[in-house]
Structure formats: structure tokens, C-alpha cells
Coordinates of C-alpha atoms in Angstrom, one line a residue:
M278 CA 74.9 22.9 -2.7
S279 CA 75.2 21.7 -6.3
A280 CA 72.4 19.4 -6.9
P281 CA 72.7 16.5 -9.4
I282 CA 70.6 16.5 -12.4
I283 CA 68.6 13.2 -12.3
R284 CA 67.0 12.2 -15.5
P285 CA 64.5 9.3 -15.2
A286 CA 64.1 7.3 -18.3
P287 CA 61.1 8.4 -20.4
P288 CA 58.2 6.0 -20.5
G289 CA 58.5 5.6 -24.2
S290 CA 61.7 6.4 -25.9
D291 CA 60.1 6.8 -29.4
T292 CA 57.6 9.3 -28.1
P293 CA 58.7 12.9 -28.4
P294 CA 58.0 15.2 -25.4
A295 CA 54.7 17.0 -25.5
L296 CA 56.6 20.2 -24.9
A297 CA 60.3 20.9 -24.5
L298 CA 62.5 24.0 -24.1
H299 CA 66.2 23.8 -25.1
H300 CA 68.8 26.3 -23.8
V301 CA 66.3 29.2 -23.4
D302 CA 67.6 32.5 -22.3
K303 CA 65.7 35.7 -21.4
R304 CA 67.0 39.1 -20.2
F305 CA 65.2 42.2 -19.1
P306 CA 67.0 45.5 -18.3
G307 CA 69.3 44.8 -15.5
V308 CA 68.0 41.2 -14.9
H309 CA 69.1 37.9 -16.4
A310 CA 65.7 36.2 -15.8
L311 CA 66.4 32.8 -17.5
K312 CA 69.8 31.2 -18.0
D313 CA 70.2 28.3 -20.4
V314 CA 67.0 26.7 -19.2
S315 CA 66.1 23.2 -20.6
I316 CA 63.0 21.3 -19.5
E317 CA 60.6 18.8 -21.1
I318 CA 57.1 17.5 -20.4
R319 CA 56.1 14.1 -21.7
P320 CA 52.7 13.0 -22.8
G321 CA 50.4 12.4 -19.8
E322 CA 52.9 13.6 -17.3
V323 CA 52.6 16.1 -14.4
V324 CA 55.8 18.1 -14.0
G325 CA 56.3 20.1 -10.8
L326 CA 58.1 23.4 -11.0
V327 CA 59.4 24.9 -7.8
G328 CA 61.7 27.8 -6.8
E329 CA 61.9 30.9 -4.6
N330 CA 60.1 34.1 -5.7
G331 CA 62.4 35.6 -8.3
A332 CA 63.9 32.2 -9.3
G333 CA 62.5 32.6 -12.9
K334 CA 59.3 30.4 -12.7
S335 CA 57.0 33.3 -13.7
T336 CA 59.2 34.2 -16.7
L337 CA 59.3 30.6 -17.8
M338 CA 55.6 30.2 -17.6
K339 CA 55.1 33.4 -19.6
I340 CA 57.3 32.1 -22.3
L341 CA 55.4 28.8 -22.4
S342 CA 52.1 30.7 -22.6
G343 CA 53.3 33.0 -25.3
V344 CA 53.3 36.2 -23.2
Y345 CA 57.1 36.5 -23.6
Q346 CA 59.4 35.3 -26.4
P347 CA 62.8 33.9 -25.5
D348 CA 66.0 35.8 -26.5
S349 CA 67.7 32.5 -27.5
G350 CA 67.0 28.8 -27.4
E351 CA 64.1 26.9 -29.0
I352 CA 60.7 25.5 -28.1
R353 CA 59.6 22.1 -29.4
L354 CA 55.9 21.0 -29.4
N355 CA 55.3 17.3 -30.0
G356 CA 58.9 17.1 -31.4
Q357 CA 58.5 19.9 -33.9
K358 CA 60.3 23.3 -33.5
T359 CA 57.8 26.1 -32.9
R360 CA 57.4 29.6 -31.4
F361 CA 54.6 31.3 -29.6
V362 CA 54.2 34.8 -30.9
S363 CA 51.4 35.6 -28.5
A364 CA 49.2 34.1 -25.8
S365 CA 46.4 33.4 -28.3
D366 CA 49.0 31.7 -30.6
A367 CA 50.1 29.5 -27.7
M368 CA 46.4 28.6 -27.1
R369 CA 45.9 27.7 -30.7
Q370 CA 48.8 25.3 -30.5
G371 CA 47.4 23.6 -27.4
I372 CA 48.9 25.5 -24.4
G373 CA 46.4 26.3 -21.7
M374 CA 46.8 28.0 -18.4
V375 CA 44.9 27.9 -15.1
F376 CA 45.8 31.1 -13.2
Q377 CA 46.3 31.6 -9.4
E378 CA 44.4 34.9 -9.6
Q379 CA 41.7 33.3 -11.8
S380 CA 40.9 34.9 -15.2
L381 CA 37.1 34.4 -15.1
L382 CA 34.9 37.5 -15.5
T383 CA 32.5 37.1 -12.6
N384 CA 29.7 39.1 -14.2
L385 CA 29.5 36.6 -17.1
T386 CA 27.9 33.2 -17.1
V387 CA 30.1 30.0 -16.8
G388 CA 29.4 29.2 -20.4
E389 CA 30.3 32.7 -21.6
N390 CA 33.6 32.4 -19.7
I391 CA 34.5 29.0 -21.1
Y392 CA 34.2 30.3 -24.7
L393 CA 35.2 33.9 -24.1
G394 CA 37.0 35.0 -27.2
N395 CA 35.9 31.9 -29.1
E396 CA 32.3 32.7 -29.6
A397 CA 32.7 32.8 -33.4
Q398 CA 32.0 29.0 -33.7
F399 CA 28.5 29.7 -32.3
T400 CA 27.8 32.9 -34.2
R401 CA 26.0 33.3 -37.5
F402 CA 25.2 36.7 -39.1
G403 CA 26.3 38.3 -35.8
I404 CA 23.9 36.4 -33.6
V405 CA 25.1 33.9 -31.0
D406 CA 23.4 30.5 -30.8
W407 CA 23.3 30.5 -27.0
R408 CA 21.7 27.0 -26.9
A409 CA 24.7 25.5 -28.8
L410 CA 27.2 27.5 -26.7
Y411 CA 25.7 26.3 -23.4
A412 CA 25.4 22.7 -24.7
A413 CA 29.1 22.8 -25.6
A414 CA 30.0 24.3 -22.2
S415 CA 28.1 21.5 -20.5
R416 CA 30.3 19.0 -22.3
Q417 CA 33.4 20.8 -21.1
L418 CA 32.2 20.9 -17.5
A419 CA 31.6 17.1 -17.7
K420 CA 35.3 16.6 -18.5
V421 CA 36.2 18.0 -15.1
Q422 CA 33.2 16.4 -13.4
I423 CA 31.6 19.6 -12.1
D424 CA 27.9 19.7 -11.7
A425 CA 27.2 23.3 -12.6
D426 CA 24.7 25.0 -14.8
P427 CA 26.6 26.8 -17.6
R428 CA 24.0 29.6 -17.4
T429 CA 25.1 30.4 -13.8
R430 CA 27.0 33.6 -13.3
A431 CA 30.6 32.9 -12.3
E432 CA 30.3 35.1 -9.2
D433 CA 27.7 32.7 -7.8
L434 CA 30.2 29.8 -7.7
D435 CA 32.6 29.3 -4.8
F436 CA 36.4 29.6 -5.5
A437 CA 36.9 25.9 -5.9
A438 CA 34.2 25.6 -8.5
R439 CA 35.6 28.5 -10.4
Q440 CA 39.0 26.8 -10.4
M441 CA 37.3 23.8 -12.1
V442 CA 35.7 26.1 -14.6
E443 CA 39.2 27.5 -15.4
L444 CA 40.3 23.9 -16.0
A445 CA 37.3 23.2 -18.2
K446 CA 38.1 26.4 -20.2
A447 CA 41.7 25.2 -20.8
L448 CA 40.4 21.9 -22.0
T449 CA 38.4 23.6 -24.8
L450 CA 41.7 23.9 -26.6
E451 CA 41.6 20.2 -27.6
E452 CA 38.8 21.0 -30.0
N453 CA 41.1 22.9 -32.2
A454 CA 44.7 22.2 -31.2
P455 CA 46.5 19.7 -33.4
G456 CA 48.2 17.6 -30.8
H457 CA 48.4 16.8 -27.1
L458 CA 47.5 19.6 -24.7
V459 CA 49.8 21.1 -22.2
I460 CA 48.1 22.9 -19.3
L461 CA 50.0 25.2 -17.0
L462 CA 48.7 25.2 -13.4
D463 CA 49.9 28.4 -11.7
E464 CA 49.4 28.1 -7.9
P465 CA 45.9 26.6 -8.4
T466 CA 45.6 25.4 -4.8
S467 CA 46.7 28.6 -3.0
V468 CA 43.2 29.4 -1.5
L469 CA 41.6 25.9 -1.6
E470 CA 40.8 23.7 1.4
R471 CA 42.2 20.2 1.6
A472 CA 39.0 18.5 0.4
E473 CA 38.9 20.9 -2.6
I474 CA 42.6 20.2 -3.4
D475 CA 41.9 16.5 -3.4
I476 CA 39.1 17.0 -5.9
L477 CA 41.4 19.1 -8.1
F478 CA 44.2 16.6 -8.0
A479 CA 41.8 13.8 -8.8
R480 CA 40.6 15.7 -11.9
V481 CA 44.2 16.4 -13.1
R482 CA 45.0 12.7 -12.8
A483 CA 41.9 11.7 -14.7
L484 CA 42.8 14.1 -17.5
R485 CA 46.2 12.7 -18.3
A486 CA 44.9 10.9 -21.4
R487 CA 44.0 14.3 -22.8
A488 CA 46.8 16.6 -21.4
S489 CA 50.1 17.0 -19.7
F490 CA 50.5 19.4 -16.9
I491 CA 53.1 21.8 -15.4
F492 CA 52.3 22.4 -11.7
V493 CA 53.7 25.5 -10.1
S494 CA 53.3 25.7 -6.3
H495 CA 55.0 27.0 -3.2
R496 CA 53.5 24.1 -1.3
L497 CA 56.2 21.5 -1.7
D498 CA 54.3 18.6 -0.1
E499 CA 51.6 19.1 -2.8
V500 CA 54.1 19.2 -5.6
L501 CA 55.6 15.9 -4.3
E502 CA 52.0 14.4 -4.1
L503 CA 50.8 15.3 -7.6
S504 CA 54.0 15.4 -9.8
D505 CA 55.8 12.6 -11.6
R506 CA 59.0 14.7 -12.0
I507 CA 60.1 18.0 -10.5
Y508 CA 62.3 20.8 -11.8
V509 CA 63.9 23.1 -9.2
M510 CA 64.9 26.6 -10.2
K511 CA 67.2 29.1 -8.5
D512 CA 68.5 32.5 -9.8
G513 CA 67.0 31.9 -13.3
A514 CA 68.5 28.4 -13.9
V515 CA 67.4 24.8 -13.4
V516 CA 69.5 23.4 -10.6
A517 CA 67.9 20.0 -10.2
E518 CA 65.6 17.6 -12.0
L519 CA 64.4 14.5 -10.2
A520 CA 61.7 12.0 -9.9
A521 CA 59.1 13.0 -7.2
A522 CA 59.3 9.6 -5.7
E523 CA 63.0 10.1 -4.9
A524 CA 62.6 13.6 -3.3
D525 CA 61.4 15.1 0.0
V526 CA 60.5 18.6 1.2
T527 CA 63.9 19.0 2.9
Q528 CA 65.8 18.3 -0.3
L529 CA 63.7 20.6 -2.4
H530 CA 64.0 23.4 0.2
H531 CA 67.8 23.0 0.2
W532 CA 68.1 23.2 -3.5
M533 CA 65.7 26.2 -3.7
V534 CA 67.3 28.4 -1.1
G535 CA 70.8 27.0 -0.7
R536 CA 70.4 26.1 3.0
S537 CA 68.7 23.4 5.0
L538 CA 65.2 23.7 6.3
Q539 CA 65.8 24.7 9.9
A540 CA 64.2 22.9 12.7
E541 CA 63.4 26.3 14.2
Y542 CA 61.5 27.2 11.0
Y543 CA 59.1 29.5 12.8
R544 CA 61.9 31.1 14.8
E545 CA 60.6 29.7 18.1
P546 CA 63.8 30.6 20.0
L547 CA 63.0 34.3 19.2
Q548 CA 59.5 34.1 20.7
K549 CA 59.7 36.3 23.8
P550 CA 57.0 36.5 26.6
Y551 CA 54.4 39.1 25.9
R552 CA 53.8 42.1 28.1
D553 CA 51.2 42.7 30.8
E554 CA 49.7 45.7 28.9
I555 CA 46.3 44.9 27.3
V556 CA 46.0 46.7 23.9
L557 CA 42.7 45.2 22.7
E558 CA 39.9 43.5 24.6
L559 CA 36.8 41.8 23.1
D560 CA 33.9 41.3 25.5
R561 CA 31.2 38.9 24.1
L562 CA 31.6 40.5 20.7
G563 CA 29.2 39.5 18.0
H564 CA 28.2 40.0 14.3
Q565 CA 24.9 38.6 13.2
G566 CA 25.3 35.5 11.1
A567 CA 29.1 35.4 11.4
Y568 CA 30.3 35.0 15.0
R569 CA 29.0 35.5 18.6
D570 CA 30.1 35.9 22.2
V571 CA 33.8 36.2 21.3
S572 CA 35.9 37.3 24.3
F573 CA 39.7 37.6 24.6
K574 CA 42.4 40.0 25.7
L575 CA 45.3 40.8 23.4
H576 CA 48.6 41.9 25.1
A577 CA 51.5 44.0 23.8
G578 CA 54.0 41.8 22.1
E579 CA 51.6 38.8 21.8
I580 CA 50.8 36.8 18.7
L581 CA 47.3 35.5 19.0
G582 CA 46.6 32.8 16.4
I583 CA 43.0 32.1 15.5
A584 CA 42.4 28.6 13.9
G585 CA 39.3 27.4 12.2
V586 CA 37.9 26.1 8.9
I587 CA 36.0 28.2 6.3
G588 CA 32.8 29.3 7.9
S589 CA 34.1 29.2 11.5
G590 CA 33.8 33.0 11.7
R591 CA 37.5 33.8 12.1
E592 CA 37.7 35.7 8.8
E593 CA 34.7 37.9 9.6
L594 CA 36.1 38.5 13.1
T595 CA 39.4 39.8 11.8
R596 CA 37.6 42.0 9.3
T597 CA 35.6 43.5 12.1
L598 CA 38.8 44.4 13.9
A599 CA 40.1 45.9 10.7
G600 CA 37.1 48.2 10.3
F601 CA 35.3 46.4 7.4
A602 CA 32.4 44.8 9.3
P603 CA 31.3 46.7 12.5
H604 CA 30.2 44.4 15.4
D605 CA 26.5 44.5 16.4
A606 CA 26.8 42.9 19.9
G607 CA 29.2 43.1 22.8
R608 CA 32.0 45.5 23.4
L609 CA 35.4 46.3 21.8
L610 CA 38.0 48.1 23.9
A611 CA 41.2 49.6 22.6
A612 CA 43.7 50.7 25.3
G613 CA 40.8 50.5 27.7
R614 CA 38.5 52.8 25.7
E615 CA 35.3 51.4 24.1
V616 CA 35.3 51.8 20.3
K617 CA 33.2 50.7 17.3
L618 CA 35.1 50.5 14.1
R619 CA 32.8 51.5 11.2
T620 CA 35.6 52.0 8.6
P621 CA 39.2 50.9 8.1
A622 CA 40.2 54.5 8.6
E623 CA 38.9 54.4 12.2
A624 CA 40.9 51.2 12.8
V625 CA 44.0 52.9 11.5
D626 CA 43.4 55.9 13.8
I627 CA 43.6 53.7 16.9
G628 CA 46.7 51.9 15.7
I629 CA 45.4 48.8 13.9
G630 CA 47.1 47.8 10.7
Y631 CA 45.6 45.1 8.4
I632 CA 47.8 42.9 6.2
P633 CA 45.2 41.2 3.9
R634 CA 45.5 37.8 2.2
E635 CA 45.0 39.5 -1.2
R636 CA 48.0 41.8 -0.8
R637 CA 48.0 42.7 -4.5
V638 CA 44.3 43.8 -4.3
E639 CA 43.8 45.2 -0.8
G640 CA 47.3 45.7 0.5
L641 CA 49.2 47.6 -2.2
V642 CA 48.7 50.1 -5.0
L643 CA 50.6 48.1 -7.5
F644 CA 51.2 50.9 -10.0
L645 CA 52.7 53.2 -7.4
P646 CA 56.4 53.0 -6.4
V647 CA 57.7 51.3 -3.3
A648 CA 58.2 54.7 -1.5
A649 CA 54.6 55.8 -2.1
N650 CA 53.2 52.5 -0.8
I651 CA 55.4 52.6 2.3
T652 CA 54.2 56.1 3.3
L653 CA 50.6 55.7 2.2
G654 CA 49.4 54.9 5.7
D655 CA 50.8 58.0 7.3
L656 CA 50.6 60.8 4.7
G657 CA 49.4 63.3 7.2
T658 CA 52.8 63.7 8.8
L659 CA 54.4 64.1 5.4
T660 CA 52.0 66.7 4.0
K661 CA 52.3 70.4 4.5
N662 CA 50.0 72.9 2.7
G663 CA 48.7 70.0 0.5
L664 CA 52.2 69.0 -0.7
I665 CA 54.1 65.8 0.2
D666 CA 57.6 66.3 1.5
T667 CA 59.3 64.1 -1.0
R668 CA 62.7 64.4 0.6
E669 CA 61.3 63.0 3.9
E670 CA 59.3 60.4 2.0
K671 CA 62.5 59.2 0.3
R672 CA 64.4 59.1 3.6
L673 CA 61.7 57.0 5.3
A674 CA 61.3 54.6 2.4
Q675 CA 65.1 54.0 2.2
E676 CA 65.1 53.4 6.0
W677 CA 62.4 50.7 5.8
V678 CA 63.8 49.1 2.7
Q679 CA 67.1 48.7 4.5
K680 CA 65.5 47.7 7.9
L681 CA 63.2 45.0 6.4
R682 CA 65.7 43.9 3.7
I683 CA 63.3 44.6 0.9
R684 CA 64.9 43.5 -2.4
T685 CA 64.1 46.1 -4.9
P686 CA 66.1 47.9 -7.6
G687 CA 65.1 51.1 -5.9
I688 CA 62.4 53.0 -3.9
H689 CA 61.0 54.3 -7.2
T690 CA 60.3 50.8 -8.5
L691 CA 56.7 50.0 -9.0
C692 CA 55.4 47.4 -6.5
L693 CA 53.9 45.5 -9.4
N694 CA 57.5 44.4 -10.3
L695 CA 58.4 43.0 -6.9
S696 CA 58.2 39.4 -5.9
G697 CA 55.4 38.3 -3.6
G698 CA 57.7 38.1 -0.5
N699 CA 59.0 41.6 -1.1
Q700 CA 55.5 43.0 -1.7
Q701 CA 54.5 41.6 1.6
K702 CA 57.4 43.3 3.3
V703 CA 56.3 46.6 1.7
V704 CA 52.8 46.1 3.2
L705 CA 54.4 45.5 6.6
A706 CA 56.6 48.5 6.2
K707 CA 53.5 50.6 5.5
W708 CA 52.0 49.8 8.9
L709 CA 55.2 50.0 10.9
N710 CA 55.8 53.4 9.4
A711 CA 52.3 54.4 10.5
R712 CA 53.2 53.3 14.0
A713 CA 50.6 50.6 14.2
R714 CA 50.5 48.9 17.6
I715 CA 48.3 46.0 16.5
L716 CA 48.8 44.1 13.3
I717 CA 46.1 41.8 11.8
L718 CA 47.8 39.3 9.6
D719 CA 45.4 37.5 7.3
H720 CA 47.2 34.6 5.8
P721 CA 50.5 36.6 5.6
T722 CA 52.5 33.9 3.8
R723 CA 50.0 32.9 1.2
G724 CA 51.8 32.4 -2.1
L725 CA 55.3 32.8 -0.7
D726 CA 58.1 30.3 -1.1
V727 CA 59.8 28.8 1.9
G728 CA 62.7 31.2 1.9
A729 CA 60.4 34.3 1.8
K730 CA 58.2 32.7 4.6
E731 CA 61.3 32.4 6.9
E732 CA 62.0 36.1 6.3
V733 CA 58.4 37.1 7.2
Y734 CA 58.5 34.9 10.3
E735 CA 61.7 36.7 11.4
L736 CA 60.1 40.1 10.9
I737 CA 57.0 39.1 12.8
R738 CA 59.2 38.0 15.7
A739 CA 61.1 41.3 15.5
V740 CA 58.1 43.6 15.6
T741 CA 56.5 41.7 18.5
A742 CA 59.7 42.0 20.5
E743 CA 59.2 45.7 20.2
G744 CA 55.7 45.5 21.7
V745 CA 53.5 45.2 18.6
A746 CA 50.6 42.8 19.1
V747 CA 49.6 40.4 16.3
I748 CA 46.3 38.7 15.5
L749 CA 47.1 35.9 13.0
T750 CA 45.0 33.7 10.7
S751 CA 47.0 31.3 8.6
D752 CA 46.8 28.8 5.8
T753 CA 48.0 26.0 8.0
L754 CA 47.6 24.9 11.6
E755 CA 51.4 24.2 11.7
E756 CA 52.1 27.9 11.0
T757 CA 49.5 29.1 13.5
I758 CA 50.9 26.9 16.3
G759 CA 54.5 27.6 15.4
L760 CA 54.2 31.4 15.5
S761 CA 51.6 32.0 18.2
H762 CA 51.8 32.7 22.0
T763 CA 48.2 31.8 22.3
V764 CA 45.8 29.9 20.0
L765 CA 42.1 30.3 19.9
V766 CA 40.0 27.8 17.9
M767 CA 36.7 28.8 16.4
R768 CA 33.8 26.7 15.1
D769 CA 30.4 27.8 13.9
G770 CA 31.0 31.4 14.9
A771 CA 32.1 30.7 18.5
I772 CA 35.4 30.1 20.4
T773 CA 35.6 26.4 21.2
H774 CA 39.1 26.1 22.7
R775 CA 42.0 28.3 23.8
V776 CA 45.5 27.1 24.6
G777 CA 49.0 28.5 25.3
A778 CA 51.7 27.9 22.8
E779 CA 55.0 28.7 24.6
P780 CA 58.3 27.5 23.0
G781 CA 58.8 23.9 24.0
H782 CA 55.1 23.5 24.9
K783 CA 53.4 23.9 21.6
P784 CA 50.0 22.1 21.2
Q785 CA 49.7 19.3 18.7
Q786 CA 47.7 19.8 15.6
V787 CA 45.5 16.8 16.4
D788 CA 44.6 18.4 19.7
L789 CA 43.1 21.4 17.9
I790 CA 41.4 19.7 15.0
G791 CA 38.9 18.1 17.3
H792 CA 37.7 21.5 18.4
M793 CA 37.5 22.8 14.7
V794 CA 35.2 20.3 13.1

């Protein structure tokens, strides 16, 4: 589908854009990352930027933040042609960034983080005036309306509060930048709850007098909610620009992936009945301070979804099953045999694979190639006399790349250089190669675009059809319901509800929410 380029009239024709890119191109070896890209951000505006993984969003953001320089084209700031020779140069010119992964150093105080790298203004004869620094940090925190002591260590704040500190840090640029600020929001809501998202959005709206924003997110409904205009990217090019008020999720999905958002998004027609075989049984399982009296039976080929808010106990329960937090009450039986999983290695030994929410931290070794990551969970079968059979490793890696349709230049490509969706496929391949019979999926589609999510859903359906059992915790109730055979609801560490979720008989979200809160 060739989408029309819709250009709403600017609010003030005499006011130049706060930031504009004209005909920007960027190439890397073998990849044409950006193709003749032109965008503009007007003063006080929130611009949404959406696209599949690999569409060019990350490259574009790195050019705007000074990490990369364009091969051709120009950048204009407040109507004047400029260039960003480095990230620090972009910051000096008023370009700030709030990262998805967060850039705060958790062992430093909030104030130290806010002025990290800019302590010189508070330093005389090599001595930092901490009272002045913390007073200035308090003023920055007031801008984002967060009640936090700047002397508090960043590690003592929750994730939502740290995200606000990131925003306050970006706003320090207005003290030295000559013009209007532009703040890049890179997936800032990916691990926030709805109430926290509402607070963040309220702060962004309140700050429009000081700054313009570019909002990058895979959550299309949030992009529509916050943005004034939206740019859609595909294959390194801008394929649509439109007013958010004139768009909907289905339109954006179509332009992003080139096909309609299917009614069977969660591949419900592929959901097969699970088998009678019980692969895991929990009998009044408990972990002090986290959950208690949890009982259920997991069957081969079953997807068991666990719903609940933060603090419900579901995260701690899944980490017990992955070997990170041994239970201290009740019984855990795998294939009929009682076990206590004291380490992740013990979980792997009984056929449990864990796909964590932080795949880049816990799921992959980013600086190892695809082949090494795929075989990492089963090195024993590849090793003889202390040496890895590289020929067999290559064969297995190529087999899984082909089977899971992992898009990579080759099996020797570093996982660091893959898109999020393909990184997730590598993690899945690792456990399937290790012959895991139970997969714990902890927010498996976090940070993935809609096209990549569909591919992950299809893979989940395929592995359960072969008898692999899945325990699923998800970002959304919709995903939990759509994928699962059975849904358990947890609140305050206990199971409060369980319901079947067969195709055509899925429970409604509202029916579950009452048992969650």
C-alpha cells in the first residue's frame, strides 16, 4: 500500500521548525539504513515516529542525537543549517534524549546523575559545591513535578521515578542551549504501568512551552494518544505523515508492515488442545513475602497465562520456576518427580527454558555471534575433549535460523546488531536447541513492533503444537487472553481466579480485572 503523505498546515507559518531533516541518507556496509528522509518538528509539538524493527527509526534517532552523521542531506535547527558532530555537541545545541534502557548510573545520587558530565559549573579549584548542585537538581526535578530528594541514590527509585529523572536531566539543556529544546523519547513507556504512563504523558504535555518531543514507541495506541503528528517509516524511508487525529491503529499497522492487522492477530485458529500429560505441577507453592499457596498443573502443549499487576507475585513465581528464587513452602513436581530449583542450571537440567523480559541483559550475550548464542544452552553435546565441534555448531545454527526465519546477515553476525524481534527469535532458538519442554515467557514481545509480535505468536503456536508447554506473563491482558489455553489471575501473592481460554470462548478483559485489583 502506498500511503499518501498528509501535511497538516503548521500552526504558525512564519515560525521555522524547531528541528528539521531534509533528504537525509545513511548507509552502512550492505545496508541502506535511511533513504531520502525528510521530517520536521515544530515548536511545542509532539511528533510520533513508528515503524517495524529495522525500519530505520534507531538510525534516525542516532543522527538526531549526534551519534551518527548523515552521508547526505541537511539538518536545520530553528531554521538554521547545522550539524551534530557528536552526542555532546547535539546536547549543547538543545537535543536531549530519554532512553528506553535508561542512562542513569544507579550507584550515584539523583543530583549527580542530572548533572553528570556538567559538574564544572559547580566546581571551583577542583572542589564541587554539592549544596549548589543539589539545589539546582531540585529545580530540575520541580519541572517534571517529581517529589524526590536529589541526594537519594538512583537505585532507590522505582523505574517510573527514574524515567522522570531522565526527563529532568534532558531539561537541563535549556540552561545553556540557545533555542527551543527538542527531546527524543525512545520507548519511554515500555516497562511502565498505565498509571505511570498517564503521569509521564501529563508531564510531556505540560513541558511543551519549553520543548518539542519526538516519541518513538511500538505501542501504537499510545503514539496516537500523545502525538500531534505521526511519521511512519518502512525499509529506511518515510512512507506516511499524518495528523494523529486522522489515524487509527489499523492504518498505522498497514503502513508499517504492508498488510492489514489480522483479526486472528494472536493466531487463535492455530491454538490446538493441549495434551493429557502433566509436565509441571505446583502444590501449595510459596515464597515468603512474594506468593503463597499457588497450585496448578501444566500440561504438554498448554499455554498457561498468568495475569496480575506489579506486586501480585507473578514475576517472583516465574523466577522461582526458572531457578532464580527457590520456593520455601509447598511442593514442585516436574514429570512427577519432586524438585527444588536452587539455580537456573538446575531448571535447565529438567527441561525449563527462560526467556526474560530483558533479553539484551539476561537472554543473550550480545557480543557473541548468532551461532554461539543459539548453542549456548546445550554446549555439552557439542564439546569433545574441551573443544567445540564448530562444524556441528554451524549446522545447528543454520538450521534454526532457517526454521525460525531469523533475519540476519549470517550466523557469525553479533547478536548486538540484530533487531529486537530477531534477538528474541535467537533466545527462543537457544532453548529449542537445548530441547526445553517447558518455556517460561516473561513479557516475550516487550519492545517489539506489531509485525515482529505476529511472528513471535506464530512461533509460540508452532512449539506448543509439538508438545512444548508455556508459562506466559505479558505486558497486556489482551495478549495473555489471546495466546493462552488457561488464564490464572494473581493478586497479593495468591491465585484469585482461573478460567479456560479456548478459541471462540476467550474471557473478557473486564472479567479478569476485577480479580486483579
